[in-house]
mmCIF file of C-alpha atoms in Angstrom:
data_model
loop_
_atom_site.group_PDB
_atom_site.id
_atom_site.type_symbol
_atom_site.label_atom_id
_atom_site.label_comp_id
_atom_site.label_asym_id
_atom_site.label_seq_id
_atom_site.Cartn_x
_atom_site.Cartn_y
_atom_site.Cartn_z
ATOM 1 C CA MET Z 110 125.897 286.347 -142.880
ATOM 2 C CA LYS Z 111 124.137 288.645 -145.290
ATOM 3 C CA THR Z 112 126.216 289.467 -148.328
ATOM 4 C CA ARG Z 113 125.130 291.726 -151.158
ATOM 5 C CA PHE Z 114 126.834 292.533 -154.395
ATOM 6 C CA PHE Z 115 125.794 294.457 -157.471
ATOM 7 C CA ALA Z 116 126.304 293.849 -161.168
ATOM 8 C CA ALA Z 117 125.304 295.604 -164.382
ATOM 9 C CA VAL Z 118 124.058 292.758 -166.528
ATOM 10 C CA LEU Z 119 122.772 292.454 -170.096
ATOM 11 C CA PHE Z 120 120.619 289.308 -170.223
ATOM 12 C CA PHE Z 121 119.946 287.677 -173.576
ATOM 13 C CA ALA Z 122 118.587 284.450 -175.053
ATOM 14 C CA ALA Z 123 119.476 282.575 -178.229
ATOM 15 C CA LEU Z 124 116.539 282.311 -180.620
ATOM 16 C CA ALA Z 125 115.677 279.762 -183.306
ATOM 17 C CA SER Z 126 112.849 277.731 -184.799
ATOM 18 C CA CYS Z 127 112.313 274.701 -186.979
ATOM 19 C CA THR Z 128 109.600 273.566 -189.413
ATOM 20 C CA LYS Z 129 109.580 270.537 -191.733
ATOM 21 C CA GLU Z 130 107.201 268.410 -193.804
ATOM 22 C CA PRO Z 131 104.652 266.366 -191.802
ATOM 23 C CA SER Z 132 105.815 262.894 -190.729
ATOM 24 C CA PHE Z 133 105.101 261.588 -187.231
ATOM 25 C CA ASN Z 134 106.484 258.615 -185.321
ATOM 26 C CA ASN Z 135 103.954 255.741 -185.443
ATOM 27 C CA PRO Z 136 100.751 257.701 -184.753
ATOM 28 C CA THR Z 137 97.699 255.701 -183.624
ATOM 29 C CA THR Z 138 94.165 257.008 -183.206
ATOM 30 C CA SER Z 139 92.464 257.143 -179.778
ATOM 31 C CA PRO Z 140 89.219 258.805 -178.596
ATOM 32 C CA ASP Z 141 91.278 261.755 -177.371
ATOM 33 C CA GLY Z 142 93.283 262.144 -180.569
ATOM 34 C CA GLU Z 143 96.414 260.496 -181.887
ATOM 35 C CA LEU Z 144 99.062 258.794 -179.816
ATOM 36 C CA MET Z 145 102.321 260.179 -181.213
ATOM 37 C CA SER Z 146 105.968 260.800 -180.375
ATOM 38 C CA PHE Z 147 108.370 263.675 -180.952
ATOM 39 C CA THR Z 148 112.141 263.421 -180.924
ATOM 40 C CA VAL Z 149 113.146 266.620 -179.141
ATOM 41 C CA GLN Z 150 116.540 268.260 -178.860
ATOM 42 C CA ALA Z 151 117.340 271.328 -176.780
ATOM 43 C CA ILE Z 152 119.731 273.345 -178.911
ATOM 44 C CA ASP Z 153 120.887 275.362 -175.910
ATOM 45 C CA THR Z 154 120.197 275.415 -172.155
ATOM 46 C CA LYS Z 155 118.316 272.392 -170.715
ATOM 47 C CA THR Z 156 118.006 270.492 -167.487
ATOM 48 C CA VAL Z 157 121.623 269.345 -167.106
ATOM 49 C CA LEU Z 158 124.695 271.398 -167.937
ATOM 50 C CA ALA Z 159 127.520 269.075 -168.980
ATOM 51 C CA GLU Z 160 131.229 269.857 -168.585
ATOM 52 C CA SER Z 161 131.268 271.650 -171.937
ATOM 53 C CA LYS Z 162 127.987 273.421 -171.017
ATOM 54 C CA LYS Z 163 126.262 271.380 -173.712
ATOM 55 C CA THR Z 164 122.782 270.606 -172.472
ATOM 56 C CA TYR Z 165 120.973 267.329 -171.927
ATOM 57 C CA TRP Z 166 117.630 265.816 -171.028
ATOM 58 C CA SER Z 167 117.748 263.825 -167.824
ATOM 59 C CA GLY Z 168 115.510 261.470 -165.822
ATOM 60 C CA SER Z 169 111.736 261.970 -166.026
ATOM 61 C CA GLU Z 170 110.905 264.840 -168.362
ATOM 62 C CA SER Z 171 107.616 266.338 -169.527
ATOM 63 C CA ILE Z 172 106.644 269.033 -172.026
ATOM 64 C CA SER Z 173 103.478 270.757 -173.177
ATOM 65 C CA ILE Z 174 102.467 270.085 -176.786
ATOM 66 C CA PHE Z 175 99.920 272.538 -178.192
ATOM 67 C CA ASP Z 176 97.886 271.216 -181.122
ATOM 68 C CA GLY Z 177 95.898 274.399 -181.755
ATOM 69 C CA THR Z 178 93.116 273.290 -179.412
ATOM 70 C CA SER Z 179 94.615 271.750 -176.287
ATOM 71 C CA ASN Z 180 97.686 271.801 -174.052
ATOM 72 C CA ASN Z 181 98.769 268.139 -173.997
ATOM 73 C CA LYS Z 182 101.281 266.516 -171.643
ATOM 74 C CA PHE Z 183 104.033 264.496 -173.377
ATOM 75 C CA THR Z 184 106.570 262.559 -171.306
ATOM 76 C CA ALA Z 185 109.981 260.911 -171.654
ATOM 77 C CA GLU Z 186 112.003 258.650 -169.351
ATOM 78 C CA LEU Z 187 115.795 258.606 -169.618
ATOM 79 C CA SER Z 188 118.116 256.236 -167.775
ATOM 80 C CA GLU Z 189 121.027 258.637 -168.336
ATOM 81 C CA PRO Z 190 121.448 262.198 -169.671
ATOM 82 C CA ALA Z 191 121.044 262.487 -173.468
ATOM 83 C CA ALA Z 192 121.147 265.264 -176.061
ATOM 84 C CA SER Z 193 117.742 264.249 -177.433
ATOM 85 C CA ALA Z 194 114.701 262.488 -176.002
ATOM 86 C CA THR Z 195 111.543 260.920 -177.405
ATOM 87 C CA PHE Z 196 108.397 262.380 -175.852
ATOM 88 C CA THR Z 197 105.137 260.461 -176.189
ATOM 89 C CA GLY Z 198 101.576 261.567 -175.620
ATOM 90 C CA THR Z 199 98.199 262.158 -177.246
ATOM 91 C CA ALA Z 200 97.223 265.202 -179.300
ATOM 92 C CA ALA Z 201 94.785 266.187 -182.012
ATOM 93 C CA THR Z 202 95.907 266.138 -185.626
ATOM 94 C CA ALA Z 203 97.457 269.465 -186.613
ATOM 95 C CA ASP Z 204 99.664 270.935 -189.336
ATOM 96 C CA THR Z 205 102.061 272.388 -186.775
ATOM 97 C CA TYR Z 206 102.725 271.601 -183.116
ATOM 98 C CA VAL Z 207 104.180 273.991 -180.542
ATOM 99 C CA ALA Z 208 106.186 272.715 -177.568
ATOM 100 C CA LEU Z 209 106.824 274.293 -174.170
ATOM 101 C CA TYR Z 210 109.281 273.074 -171.531
ATOM 102 C CA PRO Z 211 108.693 272.528 -168.694
ATOM 103 C CA TYR Z 212 105.143 271.186 -168.897
ATOM 104 C CA ASN Z 213 102.658 273.610 -167.396
ATOM 105 C CA ALA Z 214 99.021 272.519 -167.271
ATOM 106 C CA SER Z 215 97.968 276.162 -166.910
ATOM 107 C CA ALA Z 216 99.957 277.417 -169.898
ATOM 108 C CA THR Z 217 98.040 278.646 -172.933
ATOM 109 C CA LEU Z 218 98.756 279.380 -176.586
ATOM 110 C CA SER Z 219 96.783 282.082 -178.392
ATOM 111 C CA SER Z 220 97.681 283.918 -181.608
ATOM 112 C CA GLN Z 221 101.227 282.517 -181.433
ATOM 113 C CA VAL Z 222 101.752 283.822 -177.881
ATOM 114 C CA ILE Z 223 102.465 281.361 -175.051
ATOM 115 C CA SER Z 224 101.453 282.393 -171.531
ATOM 116 C CA THR Z 225 103.422 280.602 -168.811
ATOM 117 C CA VAL Z 226 105.514 281.266 -165.665
ATOM 118 C CA ILE Z 227 109.172 281.738 -164.740
ATOM 119 C CA PRO Z 228 109.094 280.689 -161.063
ATOM 120 C CA ALA Z 229 109.965 283.365 -158.525
ATOM 121 C CA SER Z 230 110.968 280.577 -156.119
ATOM 122 C CA GLN Z 231 113.555 278.212 -157.596
ATOM 123 C CA VAL Z 232 115.316 275.116 -156.268
ATOM 124 C CA ALA Z 233 119.111 275.271 -156.005
ATOM 125 C CA VAL Z 234 120.997 272.519 -157.867
ATOM 126 C CA LYS Z 235 124.796 272.689 -157.785
ATOM 127 C CA ASP Z 236 126.489 273.347 -161.168
ATOM 128 C CA THR Z 237 123.178 273.766 -162.957
ATOM 129 C CA PHE Z 238 119.722 275.256 -162.379
ATOM 130 C CA ASP Z 239 116.233 274.312 -161.290
ATOM 131 C CA PRO Z 240 114.927 272.109 -164.138
ATOM 132 C CA SER Z 241 111.452 273.597 -163.725
ATOM 133 C CA SER Z 242 112.649 277.191 -164.078
ATOM 134 C CA ALA Z 243 114.295 277.584 -167.505
ATOM 135 C CA ILE Z 244 111.699 277.836 -170.288
ATOM 136 C CA LEU Z 245 112.261 276.384 -173.753
ATOM 137 C CA VAL Z 246 109.949 276.605 -176.754
ATOM 138 C CA GLY Z 247 109.843 275.275 -180.291
ATOM 139 C CA SER Z 248 107.547 274.281 -183.131
ATOM 140 C CA SER Z 249 107.523 271.710 -185.897
ATOM 141 C CA SER Z 250 105.301 270.084 -188.488
ATOM 142 C CA ASP Z 251 107.041 266.720 -188.229
ATOM 143 C CA ALA Z 252 108.293 264.379 -185.516
ATOM 144 C CA ASN Z 253 111.594 266.193 -184.953
ATOM 145 C CA MET Z 254 111.608 269.327 -182.866
ATOM 146 C CA ASN Z 255 114.304 271.698 -181.633
ATOM 147 C CA LEU Z 256 113.637 273.715 -178.493
ATOM 148 C CA THR Z 257 115.275 277.044 -177.790
ATOM 149 C CA ASN Z 258 115.917 278.667 -174.417
ATOM 150 C CA VAL Z 259 113.998 281.893 -173.815
ATOM 151 C CA CYS Z 260 115.357 282.625 -170.328
ATOM 152 C CA SER Z 261 118.636 284.114 -169.234
ATOM 153 C CA LEU Z 262 120.807 282.410 -166.637
ATOM 154 C CA LEU Z 263 122.603 284.321 -163.907
ATOM 155 C CA LYS Z 264 125.670 282.415 -162.687
ATOM 156 C CA ILE Z 265 126.444 282.792 -158.974
ATOM 157 C CA THR Z 266 129.470 281.427 -157.104
ATOM 158 C CA VAL Z 267 128.455 280.553 -153.537
ATOM 159 C CA PRO Z 268 130.751 280.254 -150.465
ATOM 160 C CA ASP Z 269 130.172 277.941 -147.493
ATOM 161 C CA GLY Z 270 127.233 278.565 -145.158
ATOM 162 C CA VAL Z 271 124.656 279.965 -147.592
ATOM 163 C CA THR Z 272 121.012 278.883 -147.122
ATOM 164 C CA SER Z 273 119.317 281.033 -149.766
ATOM 165 C CA ILE Z 274 120.032 283.493 -152.572
ATOM 166 C CA GLU Z 275 117.883 286.444 -153.561
ATOM 167 C CA VAL Z 276 118.205 288.083 -156.968
ATOM 168 C CA GLU Z 277 116.479 291.428 -157.430
ATOM 169 C CA GLY Z 278 116.008 293.336 -160.672
ATOM 170 C CA ASN Z 279 116.327 296.703 -158.932
ATOM 171 C CA GLY Z 280 112.730 297.573 -159.750
ATOM 172 C CA THR Z 281 112.512 295.635 -163.017
ATOM 173 C CA ALA Z 282 110.402 292.465 -163.149
ATOM 174 C CA ILE Z 283 112.502 289.368 -163.884
ATOM 175 C CA ALA Z 284 110.128 286.434 -163.249
ATOM 176 C CA GLY Z 285 106.490 285.462 -162.669
ATOM 177 C CA ASP Z 286 103.835 285.369 -165.378
ATOM 178 C CA VAL Z 287 105.338 285.912 -168.823
ATOM 179 C CA SER Z 288 104.237 285.959 -172.461
ATOM 180 C CA ILE Z 289 106.405 284.460 -175.211
ATOM 181 C CA ASP Z 290 105.712 285.770 -178.721
ATOM 182 C CA LEU Z 291 106.621 282.995 -181.159
ATOM 183 C CA ALA Z 292 106.023 285.270 -184.143
ATOM 184 C CA ASN Z 293 108.452 287.870 -182.800
ATOM 185 C CA GLY Z 294 111.605 285.849 -182.228
ATOM 186 C CA ASN Z 295 110.327 284.287 -178.979
ATOM 187 C CA ALA Z 296 110.335 287.709 -177.340
ATOM 188 C CA VAL Z 297 109.521 287.540 -173.620
ATOM 189 C CA SER Z 298 107.365 290.218 -171.999
ATOM 190 C CA GLY Z 299 105.008 290.872 -169.117
ATOM 191 C CA ALA Z 300 107.113 289.610 -166.196
ATOM 192 C CA THR Z 301 105.430 290.345 -162.854
ATOM 193 C CA GLU Z 302 107.980 289.573 -160.107
ATOM 194 C CA THR Z 303 111.017 291.728 -159.288
ATOM 195 C CA LYS Z 304 112.770 289.132 -157.112
ATOM 196 C CA VAL Z 305 113.771 285.474 -157.494
ATOM 197 C CA THR Z 306 114.691 283.358 -154.454
ATOM 198 C CA LEU Z 307 116.915 280.295 -154.784
ATOM 199 C CA SER Z 308 116.981 277.705 -151.984
ATOM 200 C CA LYS Z 309 117.569 273.987 -151.471
ATOM 201 C CA ALA Z 310 114.538 271.679 -151.752
ATOM 202 C CA ASP Z 311 114.989 270.676 -148.096
ATOM 203 C CA ASP Z 312 116.063 274.171 -146.966
ATOM 204 C CA SER Z 313 119.538 272.853 -146.144
ATOM 205 C CA VAL Z 314 122.852 274.699 -146.521
ATOM 206 C CA PHE Z 315 124.230 275.092 -150.057
ATOM 207 C CA GLU Z 316 127.320 273.150 -150.990
ATOM 208 C CA LYS Z 317 130.073 275.587 -151.915
ATOM 209 C CA GLY Z 318 130.173 276.053 -155.682
ATOM 210 C CA THR Z 319 128.326 277.429 -158.720
ATOM 211 C CA TYR Z 320 124.571 277.836 -159.100
ATOM 212 C CA TYR Z 321 122.326 279.353 -161.769
ATOM 213 C CA VAL Z 322 119.132 281.411 -161.554
ATOM 214 C CA ALA Z 323 116.705 281.638 -164.503
ATOM 215 C CA VAL Z 324 115.287 285.104 -165.198
ATOM 216 C CA ALA Z 325 113.440 286.863 -167.995
ATOM 217 C CA PRO Z 326 115.812 288.268 -170.654
ATOM 218 C CA GLY Z 327 116.293 291.999 -170.984
ATOM 219 C CA THR Z 328 118.553 294.910 -170.162
ATOM 220 C CA LEU Z 329 118.581 295.778 -166.472
ATOM 221 C CA ASN Z 330 119.960 298.689 -164.539
ATOM 222 C CA GLY Z 331 122.060 296.235 -162.540
ATOM 223 C CA VAL Z 332 120.910 293.439 -160.253
ATOM 224 C CA THR Z 333 121.250 292.953 -156.518
ATOM 225 C CA VAL Z 334 122.254 289.486 -155.296
ATOM 226 C CA THR Z 335 121.854 288.743 -151.583
ATOM 227 C CA LEU Z 336 123.390 285.622 -150.003
ATOM 228 C CA ARG Z 337 121.805 284.594 -146.698
ATOM 229 C CA ASP Z 338 122.786 282.098 -144.005
ATOM 230 C CA ALA Z 339 120.751 280.536 -141.198
ATOM 231 C CA VAL Z 340 121.086 283.705 -139.079
ATOM 232 C CA ASN Z 341 120.462 286.475 -141.644
#
């Protein structure tokens, strides 16, 4: 089976930011900086989509915290999905911190522009999306931080027998290396890949249902979605 269909799609992302007076959760000094925690809420799309499409943190989570000098890994462990999570790690003292989800050790922040990646190969998860694919960003000068989605999600309803999905931007790049301009409403630019492939982690057959693909926001001249089975 090889099924293709076409759609004219306007992708968009909700944008927001948050800054407050400095006040961090129990900071302690270490040779590498201060051990600190941030209470983080995703105000739109996150790892788990609940029945109402409200979003939640789930399981083992990690984010990048930029302190103006370094990209620091902060982690959280959740026993069940929650609207907010406390991330703990070590960072240098700064007036403002910038967060990036998911954590990317290779990501950089320069002149308020984050350089990171929207994966061109994503893992299929029924009723939601690959938790490593949808990028969220935020900034704060205190211990509370809201993260905002900068990707667009393409919803795809899948029949029985599908083993992979390909989404093509019809010549327009929709994934790969991207730049996120925090000073310009989290505008995303510089995508390098024109196709995103969605498949199961073990390359098994998809369960019939709904899946989501994360892509760079923008106006496209349609997209091409190809559903493949084990033969085609």
